[in-house]
Structures are given as structure tokens and as C-alpha cells.
Amino acid sequence: MEENTNSHNDSIQTDTADAFGFSFGSSNKPKPIIKSVVGRNDYFYNMAHKKRGLAIIFNHQSFIVPYLKDRMGTNVDCEQLKMCLKKLDFEVHVYNDLGVKDLLDKVEKVSSEDHSDHDCVVLAILTHGEEGLLFAKDGAYKHDQVFDNFRGDRCPTLVGKPKIFFIQACQGSRLDAGIGVYTEMDSSVSCYKIPIYADFLVVYSTIPGFYSWRNTTNGSWFIQALTAELKESGTLYDLLTILTFVCRRVAIDFESRVPDNSTMDKQKQIPCVTSMLTRLIKFSPKSDNINNSVEDIQQTVMKNE
């Protein structure tokens, strides 16, 4: 009999980990099986829950950390983002200039709420930052201290739902001078496990190690571009497509103006989109925001009879 040296049955295959990959921190084994709100092979997330969900904005303008300057223009960002998220049917809450403890307590409280009737959750943080760190009014905290609260084993009512984070902050002090370009144009029921960090979408205003720009009158480049694209096509395209247009807008339409500082003048920026999504997100309009619900109509008819 011929020996099959390639048989999968005759060898034990194991997987090993590559060190120094993208990390949100370590975790223990996931908790027991949780019912998913989407089918295994669905292309889109289920956005037909009773409510769109919570959108939390942490807006930081003033700091008591000595070397951090006031972030003039951030209130413009906050108002524009708040308007866009409300238009997309989110329940928006804004928190201004919180300290580290209050901010992290608020994040933990949001993650521990019952999101069963929600499509997703959004957290936006508008602040100063360094690579790996974000600043509250009185000090710094790690990104993981926010993200970890929404892991699948810690926030079961958001399992299988998008967890969306918008981070407007520097990630370092490096500058991007850009490069010149030109264009030439021609005319069944199944049980399966998912990672506890599945369904996260983290969007940074800039790539790791680089500066993030903000206009003191009009707000940050990233939030200007994000809100402009959400206004134009927030319900038309899936969110990753929209974010691609955001990156294009920031990359092409913006350039720093600091004429009295040649090092900082005429610099560029590109946002960084880190997706652990397993399906597409589309913010289709909620029907109950267009017309009265069927129950309300029935009650009105009954009263008039």
C-alpha cells in the first residue's frame, strides 16, 4: 500500500501567534454562548432594531495638564458631529472636559447598559493625544481602557453589533509634507464562535506617530471631513465606503497654513481606519422617524371612532 505522506489525518496542525501585532490588550476565555442578532452569512449588520443606539461625545477644550493648550475649534467639531449623529437617529450625549476617572466611569456605565434594542454604539473622543495615549482634563489614559469595556464578553447586548469609535487626537509629533501628483484620464441555524473584539471599528484622525491638524475657527480637518460626508451620504453608502471618502477629502482638500513656521506650514494628514467589522454598516433611515408607528396610528383611529 502506498503511504500518503500528505494526509491531514496523520499529522497534527497547530496555529501559533505572531508577536507585536495590533492589540487591544489580553483577555481570558470568552463567556458562554450568546445569541447573535445577525445570521452567520449576512452581508449587512442588523440595523432594524427599535433604536439606532447611543452616541457619546467626549469633548475636550480645556486642560489642567500644564503643557496642554486649549483646543480652540473643538466646540465647532462637537456641534457638527452632534447634528450629524442625531440626523442618523442616534441618541447623542455630550460630555465636556471630564477628568480621567469621570470619563472612564462614564464609559463603563455606557457599556453596562442594556443595548438589546439598539443597532450599535458610537463613541467619539475629541482631545489631545500621543501615540497610545489620550488626554482627559487632568491626565492621560490608554485607548484600551475605553475599548476593553465593549468586548463581547463584557458587553453581551452589543455582541454581533457594531462598536464605532471616532478618535480626533494627535498620535505623535511627526509631520507629513505630502508628495505632488498629477492625473491623466481617458474619456440555517448554526452555532459558531466569534472573537471578543469582533465588530469594532476604530477611526483615528491620523496614523500612529503623526500630528493631527485642527483649525481654530472651523474645527479639525478630520471632523470637518467626517461630518461633511455623513451629511452628503450618511444613509446612501455603507460606513467603510463613507470613511474612504473621508480619507480622500482630508488627504486632498486640506493643507496646513502656518506661514510664520516653515516646518509646520503646508503639511498634510491622512486618517487611519482600523476595522474589525465582520459585515457592512448602513444607516438606513429609521421608519418611525419618517412616519408615526403603526401602534400610534391605530390608537389615533380608535380615539376618533
Tab-separated table of C-alpha atoms in Angstrom:
chain	number	residue	atom	x	y	z
A	1	MET	CA	0.000	0.000	0.000
A	2	GLU	CA	1.286	3.421	-0.904
A	3	GLU	CA	1.970	5.704	2.062
A	4	ASN	CA	0.174	9.073	1.955
A	5	THR	CA	2.727	11.499	3.360
A	6	ASN	CA	0.396	14.480	2.854
A	7	SER	CA	-2.516	13.120	4.849
A	8	HIS	CA	-4.098	15.682	7.178
A	9	ASN	CA	-5.224	12.819	9.406
A	10	ASP	CA	-1.660	11.657	10.028
A	11	SER	CA	-0.359	14.969	11.310
A	12	ILE	CA	-1.382	17.432	13.967
A	13	GLN	CA	-1.697	21.005	12.733
A	14	THR	CA	-1.371	23.840	15.205
A	15	ASP	CA	-1.559	27.614	14.972
A	16	THR	CA	0.885	29.986	16.578
A	17	ALA	CA	0.747	33.710	17.253
A	18	ASP	CA	2.820	36.467	15.691
A	19	ALA	CA	4.030	38.838	18.387
A	20	PHE	CA	3.704	42.612	18.290
A	21	GLY	CA	0.504	42.671	16.277
A	22	PHE	CA	-2.316	45.205	16.673
A	23	SER	CA	-3.515	44.775	20.239
A	24	PHE	CA	-6.299	45.992	22.475
A	25	GLY	CA	-4.876	44.058	25.410
A	26	SER	CA	-5.196	40.495	26.620
A	27	SER	CA	-8.323	38.564	27.531
A	28	ASN	CA	-9.367	35.364	29.196
A	29	LYS	CA	-11.568	32.729	27.576
A	30	PRO	CA	-14.898	34.087	26.319
A	31	LYS	CA	-18.008	33.597	28.416
A	32	PRO	CA	-20.816	31.165	27.439
A	33	ILE	CA	-22.547	31.300	24.049
A	34	ILE	CA	-24.591	34.430	23.316
A	35	LYS	CA	-27.355	34.582	20.727
A	36	SER	CA	-26.339	36.675	17.710
A	37	VAL	CA	-28.677	39.242	16.152
A	38	VAL	CA	-27.324	38.554	12.654
A	39	GLY	CA	-27.122	35.449	10.500
A	40	ARG	CA	-23.752	33.807	10.044
A	41	ASN	CA	-23.518	34.765	6.357
A	42	ASP	CA	-25.370	38.086	6.395
A	43	TYR	CA	-23.646	40.813	4.379
A	44	PHE	CA	-25.017	43.697	6.490
A	45	TYR	CA	-25.429	44.256	10.197
A	46	ASN	CA	-28.979	44.208	11.517
A	47	MET	CA	-29.918	47.898	11.665
A	48	ALA	CA	-33.633	47.281	12.179
A	49	HIS	CA	-33.756	47.398	15.969
A	50	LYS	CA	-36.182	49.710	17.726
A	51	LYS	CA	-33.463	52.337	18.283
A	52	ARG	CA	-30.277	53.286	16.455
A	53	GLY	CA	-28.341	53.438	19.711
A	54	LEU	CA	-26.289	55.732	21.913
A	55	ALA	CA	-23.674	58.155	20.589
A	56	ILE	CA	-21.359	59.519	23.268
A	57	ILE	CA	-19.112	62.510	22.554
A	58	PHE	CA	-16.275	63.338	24.945
A	59	ASN	CA	-15.299	66.885	24.009
A	60	HIS	CA	-12.135	68.369	25.497
A	61	GLN	CA	-11.253	72.027	25.123
A	62	SER	CA	-9.515	72.950	28.388
A	63	PHE	CA	-6.908	71.041	30.399
A	64	ILE	CA	-5.145	71.421	33.731
A	65	VAL	CA	-2.157	69.431	32.463
A	66	PRO	CA	0.484	72.218	32.254
A	67	TYR	CA	1.840	71.592	28.754
A	68	LEU	CA	-1.543	71.065	27.038
A	69	LYS	CA	-3.020	74.119	25.322
A	70	ASP	CA	-6.728	74.796	24.917
A	71	ARG	CA	-8.181	73.116	21.833
A	72	MET	CA	-9.860	76.072	20.159
A	73	GLY	CA	-12.298	74.972	17.466
A	74	THR	CA	-13.277	71.709	19.174
A	75	ASN	CA	-16.740	73.023	20.089
A	76	VAL	CA	-17.413	73.509	16.384
A	77	ASP	CA	-16.432	69.861	15.830
A	78	CYS	CA	-18.662	68.758	18.677
A	79	GLU	CA	-21.752	70.614	17.439
A	80	GLN	CA	-21.317	69.459	13.846
A	81	LEU	CA	-20.807	65.843	14.883
A	82	LYS	CA	-23.750	66.001	17.275
A	83	MET	CA	-26.028	67.269	14.490
A	84	CYS	CA	-24.900	64.561	12.059
A	85	LEU	CA	-25.351	61.742	14.554
A	86	LYS	CA	-28.805	62.978	15.536
A	87	LYS	CA	-29.756	63.075	11.867
A	88	LEU	CA	-28.698	59.416	11.657
A	89	ASP	CA	-31.152	58.680	14.511
A	90	PHE	CA	-28.642	58.326	17.345
A	91	GLU	CA	-29.409	59.389	20.910
A	92	VAL	CA	-26.497	61.773	21.443
A	93	HIS	CA	-24.933	62.694	24.787
A	94	VAL	CA	-22.095	65.217	25.055
A	95	TYR	CA	-19.665	65.403	27.984
A	96	ASN	CA	-17.291	68.354	28.165
A	97	ASP	CA	-13.853	68.440	29.791
A	98	LEU	CA	-14.187	65.368	32.006
A	99	GLY	CA	-11.286	64.138	34.127
A	100	VAL	CA	-9.863	60.649	33.619
A	101	LYS	CA	-11.881	58.973	36.368
A	102	ASP	CA	-15.191	60.545	35.386
A	103	LEU	CA	-14.613	59.734	31.715
A	104	LEU	CA	-13.740	56.087	32.322
A	105	ASP	CA	-16.643	55.735	34.765
A	106	LYS	CA	-18.974	57.092	32.096
A	107	VAL	CA	-17.572	54.670	29.500
A	108	GLU	CA	-18.073	51.744	31.864
A	109	LYS	CA	-21.628	52.860	32.592
A	110	VAL	CA	-22.469	53.092	28.885
A	111	SER	CA	-21.030	49.639	28.199
A	112	SER	CA	-23.005	48.102	31.069
A	113	GLU	CA	-26.359	49.417	29.835
A	114	ASP	CA	-28.855	47.191	28.054
A	115	HIS	CA	-28.345	47.692	24.314
A	116	SER	CA	-30.739	44.935	23.268
A	117	ASP	CA	-32.995	47.346	21.344
A	118	HIS	CA	-30.059	49.219	19.762
A	119	ASP	CA	-28.419	48.765	16.364
A	120	CYS	CA	-24.944	49.819	17.530
A	121	VAL	CA	-22.997	52.262	19.687
A	122	VAL	CA	-20.766	55.237	18.815
A	123	LEU	CA	-18.095	56.871	20.977
A	124	ALA	CA	-16.274	59.995	19.796
A	125	ILE	CA	-13.291	61.431	21.658
A	126	LEU	CA	-12.096	64.917	20.724
A	127	THR	CA	-8.906	65.693	22.586
A	128	HIS	CA	-5.114	65.935	22.700
A	129	GLY	CA	-3.163	62.722	22.283
A	130	GLU	CA	0.166	60.993	21.947
A	131	GLU	CA	0.890	57.604	20.430
A	132	GLY	CA	-1.072	55.111	22.532
A	133	LEU	CA	-2.493	57.769	24.874
A	134	LEU	CA	-5.463	60.123	25.024
A	135	PHE	CA	-5.840	63.052	27.410
A	136	ALA	CA	-8.721	63.939	29.695
A	137	LYS	CA	-8.803	67.262	31.518
A	138	ASP	CA	-6.445	66.124	34.287
A	139	GLY	CA	-4.281	63.409	32.761
A	140	ALA	CA	-3.762	60.631	30.245
A	141	TYR	CA	-5.313	57.204	29.735
A	142	LYS	CA	-4.741	54.357	27.278
A	143	HIS	CA	-7.047	53.702	24.332
A	144	ASP	CA	-7.554	50.152	25.618
A	145	GLN	CA	-9.215	51.483	28.761
A	146	VAL	CA	-12.093	52.614	26.550
A	147	PHE	CA	-12.202	49.780	24.004
A	148	ASP	CA	-11.987	46.921	26.517
A	149	ASN	CA	-15.330	47.823	28.079
A	150	PHE	CA	-17.117	46.901	24.852
A	151	ARG	CA	-15.583	43.457	24.340
A	152	GLY	CA	-18.055	40.713	23.559
A	153	ASP	CA	-17.507	39.009	26.917
A	154	ARG	CA	-18.082	42.253	28.834
A	155	CYS	CA	-20.915	43.827	26.853
A	156	PRO	CA	-23.169	40.939	25.768
A	157	THR	CA	-26.042	43.084	24.455
A	158	LEU	CA	-23.701	44.518	21.797
A	159	VAL	CA	-22.392	41.144	20.585
A	160	GLY	CA	-22.783	40.956	16.818
A	161	LYS	CA	-23.371	44.731	16.650
A	162	PRO	CA	-21.001	47.495	15.523
A	163	LYS	CA	-18.930	49.319	18.133
A	164	ILE	CA	-17.786	52.508	16.397
A	165	PHE	CA	-15.075	54.832	17.743
A	166	PHE	CA	-14.051	58.191	16.265
A	167	ILE	CA	-10.791	59.499	17.749
A	168	GLN	CA	-9.797	63.089	16.947
A	169	ALA	CA	-6.349	63.441	18.528
A	170	CYS	CA	-2.680	63.543	17.690
A	171	GLN	CA	-0.882	60.202	17.719
A	172	GLY	CA	2.593	61.682	17.801
A	173	SER	CA	4.607	64.666	16.571
A	174	ARG	CA	5.735	63.545	13.122
A	175	LEU	CA	4.709	65.680	10.145
A	176	ASP	CA	3.583	64.673	6.663
A	177	ALA	CA	4.765	67.076	3.976
A	178	GLY	CA	2.939	65.151	1.253
A	179	ILE	CA	4.034	64.494	-2.319
A	180	GLY	CA	2.956	66.092	-5.594
A	181	VAL	CA	0.897	64.014	-8.029
A	182	TYR	CA	-0.900	64.533	-11.318
A	183	THR	CA	-3.615	62.556	-13.110
A	184	GLU	CA	-4.104	61.544	-16.721
A	185	MET	CA	-7.631	60.448	-17.665
A	186	ASP	CA	-9.135	58.619	-20.678
A	187	SER	CA	-12.541	59.504	-21.862
A	188	SER	CA	-29.817	27.561	8.583
A	189	VAL	CA	-29.268	27.576	12.262
A	190	SER	CA	-25.685	27.155	13.226
A	191	CYS	CA	-23.513	27.704	16.275
A	192	TYR	CA	-20.143	29.374	15.899
A	193	LYS	CA	-17.688	31.439	17.912
A	194	ILE	CA	-16.544	34.960	17.141
A	195	PRO	CA	-13.554	36.839	18.641
A	196	ILE	CA	-14.407	39.099	21.571
A	197	TYR	CA	-13.017	42.075	19.633
A	198	ALA	CA	-15.108	41.357	16.534
A	199	ASP	CA	-17.337	44.146	15.189
A	200	PHE	CA	-15.093	47.018	16.339
A	201	LEU	CA	-14.431	49.973	14.059
A	202	VAL	CA	-11.837	52.473	15.270
A	203	VAL	CA	-11.256	55.582	13.171
A	204	TYR	CA	-8.324	57.816	14.075
A	205	SER	CA	-7.899	61.302	12.673
A	206	THR	CA	-4.287	60.465	11.771
A	207	ILE	CA	-1.933	57.499	11.551
A	208	PRO	CA	0.204	56.374	14.521
A	209	GLY	CA	3.124	58.668	15.249
A	210	PHE	CA	1.764	61.654	13.330
A	211	TYR	CA	0.319	65.071	14.034
A	212	SER	CA	-3.425	65.751	13.701
A	213	TRP	CA	-4.477	69.186	12.465
A	214	ARG	CA	-7.248	71.447	13.763
A	215	ASN	CA	-8.370	74.857	12.546
A	216	THR	CA	-9.143	77.158	15.478
A	217	THR	CA	-12.199	78.567	13.672
A	218	ASN	CA	-13.573	75.715	11.564
A	219	GLY	CA	-12.562	72.739	13.689
A	220	SER	CA	-10.362	69.734	12.954
A	221	TRP	CA	-9.778	68.550	9.399
A	222	PHE	CA	-10.972	65.028	10.246
A	223	ILE	CA	-14.256	66.034	11.875
A	224	GLN	CA	-14.929	68.591	9.123
A	225	ALA	CA	-14.494	65.843	6.513
A	226	LEU	CA	-16.395	63.216	8.518
A	227	THR	CA	-19.438	65.424	9.112
A	228	ALA	CA	-19.447	66.642	5.505
A	229	GLU	CA	-19.510	63.063	4.184
A	230	LEU	CA	-22.124	61.942	6.716
A	231	LYS	CA	-24.351	64.848	5.685
A	232	GLU	CA	-23.957	64.049	1.987
A	233	SER	CA	-24.165	60.274	2.013
A	234	GLY	CA	-24.682	59.017	5.569
A	235	THR	CA	-27.715	56.937	4.578
A	236	LEU	CA	-26.680	56.136	0.995
A	237	TYR	CA	-23.469	54.115	1.341
A	238	ASP	CA	-22.017	51.695	3.853
A	239	LEU	CA	-19.850	53.292	6.523
A	240	LEU	CA	-16.495	51.957	5.287
A	241	THR	CA	-17.191	53.450	1.867
A	242	ILE	CA	-18.058	56.766	3.508
A	243	LEU	CA	-14.829	56.627	5.534
A	244	THR	CA	-12.853	56.060	2.340
A	245	PHE	CA	-14.320	59.326	1.047
A	246	VAL	CA	-13.429	60.971	4.383
A	247	CYS	CA	-9.806	59.884	3.935
A	248	ARG	CA	-9.798	61.244	0.396
A	249	ARG	CA	-11.252	64.577	1.492
A	250	VAL	CA	-8.714	65.031	4.306
A	251	ALA	CA	-5.813	63.933	2.100
A	252	ILE	CA	-6.635	66.172	-0.862
A	253	ASP	CA	-8.628	69.153	0.396
A	254	PHE	CA	-6.599	70.172	3.447
A	255	GLU	CA	-3.119	71.621	3.936
A	256	SER	CA	-1.763	73.425	6.974
A	257	ARG	CA	-1.332	77.204	6.943
A	258	VAL	CA	1.350	78.305	9.388
A	259	PRO	CA	3.252	80.959	7.381
A	260	ASP	CA	5.379	82.050	10.344
A	261	ASN	CA	6.671	78.487	10.865
A	262	SER	CA	8.139	76.856	7.747
A	263	THR	CA	8.351	73.452	9.461
A	264	MET	CA	4.628	73.346	10.216
A	265	ASP	CA	3.465	75.094	7.056
A	266	LYS	CA	1.964	73.212	4.076
A	267	GLN	CA	1.677	69.873	5.888
A	268	LYS	CA	-0.756	67.063	5.087
A	269	GLN	CA	-2.741	64.435	7.005
A	270	ILE	CA	-4.465	61.092	6.394
A	271	PRO	CA	-6.941	59.403	8.769
A	272	CYS	CA	-6.430	55.798	9.854
A	273	VAL	CA	-9.322	53.323	9.720
A	274	THR	CA	-8.896	50.130	11.749
A	275	SER	CA	-11.726	47.716	11.025
A	276	MET	CA	-12.577	44.506	12.843
A	277	LEU	CA	-16.035	44.573	11.271
A	278	THR	CA	-17.471	41.298	10.010
A	279	ARG	CA	-20.284	42.851	7.972
A	280	LEU	CA	-21.195	46.153	6.338
A	281	ILE	CA	-22.824	49.034	8.242
A	282	LYS	CA	-25.523	51.072	6.555
A	283	PHE	CA	-27.503	53.724	8.416
A	284	SER	CA	-30.821	53.304	6.637
A	285	PRO	CA	-33.401	55.809	7.961
A	286	LYS	CA	-35.500	54.598	10.856
A	287	SER	CA	-39.099	54.275	9.657
A	288	ASP	CA	-40.504	55.597	12.917
A	289	ASN	CA	-38.683	58.891	12.291
A	290	ILE	CA	-40.465	59.318	8.954
A	291	ASN	CA	-43.988	58.321	9.897
A	292	ASN	CA	-45.843	57.570	13.078
A	293	SER	CA	-45.583	53.976	14.241
A	294	VAL	CA	-48.383	51.561	13.398
A	295	GLU	CA	-49.379	51.475	17.051
A	296	ASP	CA	-49.733	55.277	17.237
A	297	ILE	CA	-51.821	55.334	14.078
A	298	GLN	CA	-54.105	52.600	15.410
A	299	GLN	CA	-54.545	54.446	18.706
A	300	THR	CA	-55.401	57.674	16.860
A	301	VAL	CA	-58.007	55.871	14.718
A	302	MET	CA	-59.588	54.282	17.788
A	303	LYS	CA	-59.855	57.654	19.549
A	304	ASN	CA	-61.566	59.215	16.533
A	305	GLU	CA	-64.157	56.440	16.167
